[in-house]
Coordinates of C-alpha atoms in Angstrom, one line a residue:
X25 CA -0.1 0.0 0.0
X26 CA 3.1 2.1 -0.6
X27 CA 1.7 4.2 -3.4
X28 CA -1.6 4.9 -1.4
X29 CA 0.7 5.8 1.6
X30 CA 2.6 8.3 -0.7
X31 CA -0.6 9.6 -2.4
X32 CA -1.8 10.4 0.8
X33 CA 1.2 12.4 1.9
X34 CA 1.1 14.4 -1.3
X35 CA -2.6 15.3 -0.7
X36 CA -1.2 17.1 2.4
X37 CA 1.4 18.8 0.4
X38 CA -1.6 19.7 -1.9
X39 CA -3.3 21.3 0.6
X40 CA -0.5 23.8 1.3
X41 CA 0.7 24.5 -2.3
X42 CA -2.1 24.3 -4.5
X43 CA -3.4 21.5 -7.0
X44 CA -1.0 18.9 -7.1
X45 CA -2.8 16.3 -9.3
X46 CA -4.7 16.9 -12.1
X47 CA -8.0 15.1 -10.9
X48 CA -10.0 15.1 -7.8
X49 CA -8.2 14.4 -4.6
X50 CA -8.8 13.8 -1.1
X51 CA -8.6 16.9 1.2
X52 CA -6.2 17.0 4.1
X53 CA -8.8 15.9 6.7
X54 CA -9.1 12.7 4.7
X55 CA -5.6 12.1 4.2
X56 CA -5.0 12.3 7.6
X57 CA -7.7 10.0 8.9
X58 CA -7.1 7.4 6.3
X59 CA -3.6 7.3 7.4
X60 CA -5.1 6.7 11.0
X61 CA -6.8 3.5 9.7
X62 CA -3.6 2.5 7.8
X63 CA -1.8 2.9 10.9
X64 CA -4.2 0.5 13.1
X65 CA -3.9 -2.0 10.3
X66 CA -0.1 -2.2 10.4
X67 CA 0.1 -1.9 14.1
X68 CA -2.4 -5.0 14.7
X69 CA -0.3 -6.9 12.0
X70 CA 3.3 -6.3 13.4
X71 CA 2.6 -6.1 17.4
X72 CA 2.1 -9.8 17.8
X73 CA 4.3 -11.1 15.0
X74 CA 7.4 -9.1 15.4
X75 CA 7.6 -7.9 19.3
X76 CA 7.9 -10.1 22.2
X77 CA 7.4 -7.5 24.7
X78 CA 5.7 -3.9 24.7
X79 CA 9.0 -2.4 25.7
X80 CA 10.5 -3.8 22.3
X81 CA 7.6 -2.5 20.4
X82 CA 7.9 1.4 22.0
X83 CA 11.6 1.0 21.1
X84 CA 11.1 0.3 17.6
X85 CA 8.3 2.8 17.3
X86 CA 10.5 5.3 19.0
X87 CA 13.6 4.6 16.4
X88 CA 11.2 4.8 13.6
X89 CA 9.2 7.9 14.3
X90 CA 11.7 10.0 16.5
X91 CA 14.9 10.0 14.7
X92 CA 13.5 10.9 11.4
X93 CA 11.5 13.7 12.9
X94 CA 14.5 15.2 14.9
X95 CA 16.7 15.0 11.9
X96 CA 13.9 16.8 9.8
X97 CA 13.4 19.3 12.5
X98 CA 17.2 20.0 12.9
X99 CA 17.4 20.9 9.2
X100 CA 14.4 22.8 9.6
X101 CA 15.6 24.8 12.4
X102 CA 19.1 25.3 10.8
X103 CA 17.5 26.6 7.7
X104 CA 14.9 29.2 9.5
X105 CA 17.9 30.4 11.6
X106 CA 20.0 31.0 8.7
X107 CA 17.0 32.6 6.8
X108 CA 16.3 35.0 9.8
X109 CA 19.9 35.8 9.9
X110 CA 20.2 36.6 6.2
X111 CA 16.7 38.1 6.1
X112 CA 15.8 35.5 3.4
X113 CA 11.9 36.3 3.1
X114 CA 11.4 34.0 0.4
X115 CA 12.0 30.9 3.0
X116 CA 9.1 30.0 5.4
X117 CA 10.9 30.7 8.8
X118 CA 9.4 28.5 11.4
X119 CA 11.3 30.1 14.3
X120 CA 10.2 33.5 13.7
X121 CA 7.4 33.5 16.3
X122 CA 10.2 33.1 18.7
X123 CA 12.0 36.1 17.6
X124 CA 8.9 38.4 17.5
X125 CA 8.3 39.5 21.0
X126 CA 6.4 36.1 22.1
X127 CA 5.6 37.2 25.6
X128 CA 4.0 40.4 24.4
X129 CA 1.4 38.1 22.5
X130 CA 1.3 34.8 24.7
X131 CA 2.0 33.6 28.4
X132 CA 4.9 31.9 29.4
X133 CA 3.4 28.5 29.9
X134 CA 1.9 28.6 26.5
X135 CA 5.0 29.6 24.8
X136 CA 7.0 26.7 27.1
X137 CA 4.5 24.0 26.2
X138 CA 4.8 24.5 22.2
X139 CA 8.4 24.5 22.8
X140 CA 8.6 21.4 24.6
X141 CA 6.2 19.8 22.4
X142 CA 8.6 20.6 19.4
X143 CA 11.5 18.5 21.1
X144 CA 9.5 15.9 22.4
X145 CA 6.5 15.4 19.8
X146 CA 4.3 14.9 22.6
X147 CA 1.1 17.2 23.2
X148 CA 1.5 18.9 19.8
X149 CA -2.0 18.0 19.2
X150 CA -2.9 19.6 22.7
X151 CA -1.5 22.8 21.6
X152 CA -4.7 23.0 19.2
X153 CA -7.1 22.8 22.3
X154 CA -5.4 25.3 24.1
X155 CA -5.0 29.3 24.3
X156 CA -2.8 31.3 26.4
X157 CA -3.0 35.0 25.1
X158 CA -1.4 37.6 27.1
X159 CA -3.6 38.6 30.4
X160 CA -5.8 35.7 30.1
X161 CA -3.4 32.8 31.2
X162 CA -3.6 29.0 29.8
X163 CA -6.8 27.9 29.1
X164 CA -9.0 25.3 27.4
X165 CA -10.5 26.5 24.1
X166 CA -13.3 24.9 21.7
X167 CA -11.7 27.1 18.9
X168 CA -7.9 28.0 18.6
X169 CA -9.0 30.3 15.7
X170 CA -10.6 32.9 18.3
X171 CA -7.2 32.9 20.1
X172 CA -5.6 36.5 19.5
X173 CA -2.3 34.5 18.4
X174 CA -2.6 30.7 18.2
X175 CA -0.2 28.8 20.0
X176 CA 0.2 26.5 16.7
X177 CA 2.4 29.3 15.5
X178 CA 5.2 28.1 17.7
X179 CA 5.3 24.6 16.2
X180 CA 8.4 24.3 14.3
X181 CA 7.0 21.5 12.0
X182 CA 3.2 22.4 12.6
X183 CA 1.8 19.4 10.7
X184 CA 3.5 16.9 13.1
X185 CA 0.6 17.3 15.4
X186 CA -0.7 14.1 13.7
X187 CA 2.4 12.3 14.8
X188 CA 1.6 13.5 18.3
X189 CA -1.8 11.7 18.0
X190 CA -0.3 8.4 16.3
X191 CA 2.1 8.5 19.3
X192 CA -0.9 8.0 21.6
X193 CA -2.3 5.1 19.6
X194 CA 0.9 3.3 19.5
X195 CA 1.2 3.7 23.4
X196 CA -2.5 1.8 23.5
X197 CA -1.3 -1.0 20.9
X198 CA -0.4 -3.6 23.6
X199 CA -3.6 -3.2 25.1
X200 CA -5.9 -2.8 22.2
X201 CA -4.3 -5.7 20.1
X202 CA -5.3 -8.3 22.9
X203 CA -8.7 -7.4 23.3
X204 CA -11.6 -9.0 21.5
X205 CA -13.0 -7.8 18.4
X206 CA -16.5 -7.3 19.8
X207 CA -14.6 -5.0 22.5
X208 CA -12.7 -2.8 19.7
X209 CA -16.2 -2.6 17.9
X210 CA -17.5 -1.2 21.0
X211 CA -14.8 1.1 21.3
X212 CA -14.9 2.5 18.1
X213 CA -18.7 2.9 18.4
X214 CA -18.1 4.7 21.6
X215 CA -15.7 7.3 19.9
X216 CA -18.1 7.5 17.0
X217 CA -21.1 8.4 19.3
X218 CA -18.9 10.8 21.2
X219 CA -18.1 12.5 18.0
X220 CA -21.6 13.0 16.7
X221 CA -22.6 14.0 20.2
X222 CA -19.8 16.7 19.9
X223 CA -21.1 17.8 16.3
X224 CA -24.8 17.8 17.1
X225 CA -25.4 18.8 20.7
X226 CA -22.2 21.1 21.3
X227 CA -21.8 22.4 17.9
X228 CA -18.2 21.4 17.4
X229 CA -18.3 20.5 13.9
X230 CA -15.5 22.5 12.9
X231 CA -11.6 22.4 13.1
X232 CA -10.2 21.3 15.6
X233 CA -12.9 18.8 16.4
X234 CA -12.9 17.4 13.0
X235 CA -9.7 15.4 12.9
X236 CA -7.7 16.5 15.8
X237 CA -9.2 15.3 18.9
X238 CA -7.6 11.8 19.9
X239 CA -10.6 10.3 21.9
X240 CA -12.6 10.9 18.5
X241 CA -9.9 9.6 16.2
X242 CA -9.5 6.5 18.2
X243 CA -12.3 5.0 16.3
X244 CA -10.5 5.2 12.8
X245 CA -7.3 3.6 14.5
X246 CA -9.4 0.8 15.8
X247 CA -11.4 0.4 12.8
X248 CA -7.9 -0.1 11.2
X249 CA -7.0 -2.7 13.6
X250 CA -10.2 -4.5 12.8
X251 CA -9.8 -4.5 9.2
X252 CA -6.5 -6.5 9.7
X253 CA -8.4 -8.9 11.7
X254 CA -10.8 -9.3 8.9
X255 CA -7.7 -9.8 6.4
X256 CA -6.6 -12.5 8.7
X257 CA -10.2 -14.1 8.2
X258 CA -9.8 -14.1 4.2
X259 CA -9.5 -17.7 2.9
X260 CA -5.7 -18.8 2.6
X261 CA -5.9 -18.5 -0.8
X262 CA -6.7 -15.1 -0.9
X263 CA -4.4 -14.1 1.5
X264 CA -1.6 -16.0 -0.6
X265 CA -2.6 -13.8 -3.4
X266 CA 0.3 -12.0 -5.1
X267 CA 0.6 -9.6 -8.4
X268 CA 3.6 -10.6 -10.2
X269 CA 5.9 -8.2 -12.5
X270 CA 5.6 -4.7 -13.2
X271 CA 2.9 -5.0 -15.8
X272 CA 0.2 -6.0 -13.1
X273 CA 1.8 -3.6 -10.7
X274 CA 1.2 -0.7 -12.9
X275 CA -2.2 -1.8 -14.0
X276 CA -3.1 -2.1 -10.2
X277 CA -1.7 1.3 -9.6
X278 CA -4.0 2.8 -12.4
X279 CA -7.0 1.0 -10.9
X280 CA -6.2 2.7 -7.3
X281 CA -5.9 6.0 -8.7
X282 CA -9.4 5.6 -10.3
X283 CA -10.8 4.0 -7.1
X284 CA -9.1 7.3 -5.1
X285 CA -10.6 9.6 -7.6
X286 CA -14.1 7.5 -7.3
X287 CA -13.9 7.7 -3.4
X288 CA -13.2 11.7 -3.4
X289 CA -16.1 12.2 -6.0
X290 CA -18.3 10.0 -3.7
X291 CA -17.7 12.1 -0.5
X292 CA -18.7 15.0 -2.5
X293 CA -21.9 13.4 -3.7
X294 CA -23.0 11.8 -0.5
X295 CA -22.0 14.9 1.7
X296 CA -24.7 17.1 -0.7
X297 CA -27.3 15.2 0.8
X298 CA -25.9 13.7 4.4
X299 CA -23.3 16.4 5.2
X300 CA -19.5 16.2 4.6
X301 CA -18.7 15.3 8.0
X302 CA -20.8 12.0 8.0
X303 CA -20.1 11.4 4.3
X304 CA -16.5 10.9 5.3
X305 CA -17.4 8.7 8.1
X306 CA -19.5 6.2 5.6
X307 CA -16.5 6.1 3.3
X308 CA -13.9 5.5 6.1
X309 CA -16.0 2.2 6.6
X310 CA -15.6 1.5 2.9
X311 CA -11.9 2.1 3.3
X312 CA -11.6 -0.3 6.2
X313 CA -13.1 -2.9 3.7
X314 CA -10.7 -2.1 1.1
X315 CA -7.5 -2.0 2.8
X316 CA -7.2 -5.8 3.3
X317 CA -7.6 -6.3 -0.4
X318 CA -5.0 -3.5 -1.2
X319 CA -2.6 -5.2 1.2
X320 CA -3.4 -8.6 -0.9
X321 CA -2.4 -6.8 -4.1
X322 CA 0.4 -4.4 -3.2
X323 CA 2.0 -6.2 -0.2
X324 CA 4.7 -8.1 -2.0
X325 CA 6.1 -5.7 -4.0
X326 CA 9.5 -4.2 -2.5
X327 CA 9.0 -1.4 -4.7
X328 CA 5.8 -0.5 -3.3
X329 CA 7.0 -0.9 0.2
X330 CA 10.0 1.4 -0.9
X331 CA 7.8 4.3 -1.9
X332 CA 5.6 4.1 1.0
X333 CA 8.5 4.6 3.4
X334 CA 9.0 8.1 1.6
X335 CA 5.4 9.2 2.9
X336 CA 6.6 10.3 6.4
X337 CA 9.9 12.4 5.1
X338 CA 7.3 14.3 2.4
X339 CA 4.9 14.8 5.0
X340 CA 7.4 16.3 7.7
X341 CA 9.5 18.5 5.3
X342 CA 7.1 19.8 2.8
X343 CA 5.9 23.0 4.3
X344 CA 9.9 24.1 3.9
X345 CA 9.7 22.9 0.3
X346 CA 6.7 24.5 -0.7
X347 CA 8.4 27.7 0.2
X348 CA 11.0 27.3 -1.8
X349 CA 8.7 26.3 -4.5
X350 CA 6.7 29.5 -4.2
X351 CA 10.1 31.3 -4.4
X352 CA 11.0 29.7 -7.7
X353 CA 7.5 30.4 -9.4
X354 CA 7.8 34.2 -8.2
X355 CA 11.4 34.5 -9.4
X356 CA 11.2 32.5 -12.5
X357 CA 7.7 33.7 -13.4
X358 CA 6.3 30.3 -13.6
X359 CA 2.3 29.8 -13.8
X360 CA 0.9 29.8 -10.5
X361 CA -0.3 26.4 -10.6
X362 CA 3.4 25.2 -11.0
X363 CA 3.8 25.7 -7.4
X364 CA 1.7 22.4 -6.4
X365 CA 3.6 20.3 -8.8
X366 CA 7.1 21.8 -8.2
X367 CA 6.4 21.3 -4.5
X368 CA 5.6 17.7 -4.7
X369 CA 8.4 16.8 -6.9
X370 CA 10.9 18.6 -4.8
X371 CA 9.2 16.8 -1.6
X372 CA 9.6 13.4 -3.1
X373 CA 13.2 14.0 -4.4
X374 CA 14.4 15.2 -0.7
X375 CA 12.5 12.6 0.9
X376 CA 14.2 10.2 -1.4
X377 CA 17.9 11.3 -0.6
X378 CA 17.1 11.6 3.3
X379 CA 15.3 7.7 3.3
X380 CA 18.3 6.5 1.3
X381 CA 21.2 7.7 3.0
X382 CA 20.0 8.4 6.6
X383 CA 16.7 6.6 7.7
X384 CA 17.1 3.4 5.5
X385 CA 20.4 2.4 7.0
X386 CA 18.8 3.3 10.4
X387 CA 15.7 1.4 10.0
X388 CA 17.9 -1.8 9.1
X389 CA 19.0 -1.9 12.7
X390 CA 15.6 -0.8 14.1
X391 CA 14.4 -4.3 15.4
X392 CA 17.8 -5.4 16.5
X393 CA 18.3 -2.4 18.4
X394 CA 14.7 -2.6 19.9
X395 CA 15.3 -6.3 20.8
X396 CA 18.6 -5.2 22.6
X397 CA 17.0 -2.4 24.6
X398 CA 14.2 -4.7 25.6
X399 CA 16.5 -7.2 26.9
X400 CA 18.7 -4.5 28.9
X401 CA 15.3 -3.1 30.8
X402 CA 13.7 -6.5 31.3
X403 CA 17.0 -7.9 32.7
X404 CA 19.2 -5.0 33.8
X405 CA 21.6 -7.1 35.8
X406 CA 22.2 -9.9 33.6
X407 CA 25.6 -10.6 32.5
X408 CA 27.0 -12.8 30.0
X409 CA 28.1 -16.1 31.1

């Protein structure tokens, strides 16, 4: 499902840069939430098969998530500081709010919380539910857009709030993966009903409640886990099905693109009658049924897994890349519509370099390092014979 993962990351790039594909695509909300489904599918699949203890799982996830994040954070920080020093207005500077009299806009607690979340990745999603305008103090808010200066301005990689949500999912994987399917269904239904209650009774049918609130999004992650259990119930011959060769792979990719376009159009069509917020929920149920099939088709292709690995660095680095694409468009007088495609290509190229030369060598040692860490923490006084 690497094609799907990279496509979803590029959908987010398109949200921030303009039209990226010459066809109807999923918006940022849908891209993020389909990612939650896919994440639940994979975590259910790998937890019992690849990890002996929760500690081993957590260590592996830590290496997988934090090291690429810290590397891209460092690159973003260095580039931002250099651009501030040389007054390069054409580069998006994530550090600017920290140099622009922050304590005249926000309280110390809010700025410190956002700053710490940049380093730890945790609580970046919380920033979207907090306000700390000067003179008011740190407080909860149902709509961060009403704040005089929202705290998310202090996030150096603002889109990483979704990774913070994912980290909370991962913390629960050892518990959730051991529950019966009927219990997972109950959890998903409870989270779904809570979302509907917030939409209809509290009037929270807007950002950040649409796709940032962890308790609501848990339904999607759990649905992904149930999707993987559905895959396990497929007949052995179905699970053993594998396409062979480039021709079938390319053909399957074209069919998948057609399905993606149909899904995007389907949300628009159904949303016209029942509302966008509920139309996307219906289609997430359809995605949960489709993901096992997609895994059967694409799961055996190493190339597909490879391009899927590019999705994370594309997602993390794309805002800086978009700023460069905007500058190129302005300086070279390209058509305004060129920004999206240029940003998409540059994001993929940067992700390719980072993955091949930095992330892939580290990932090759991830499981062995996680096992060593788990053994050390489980038996801290064990010595070699």
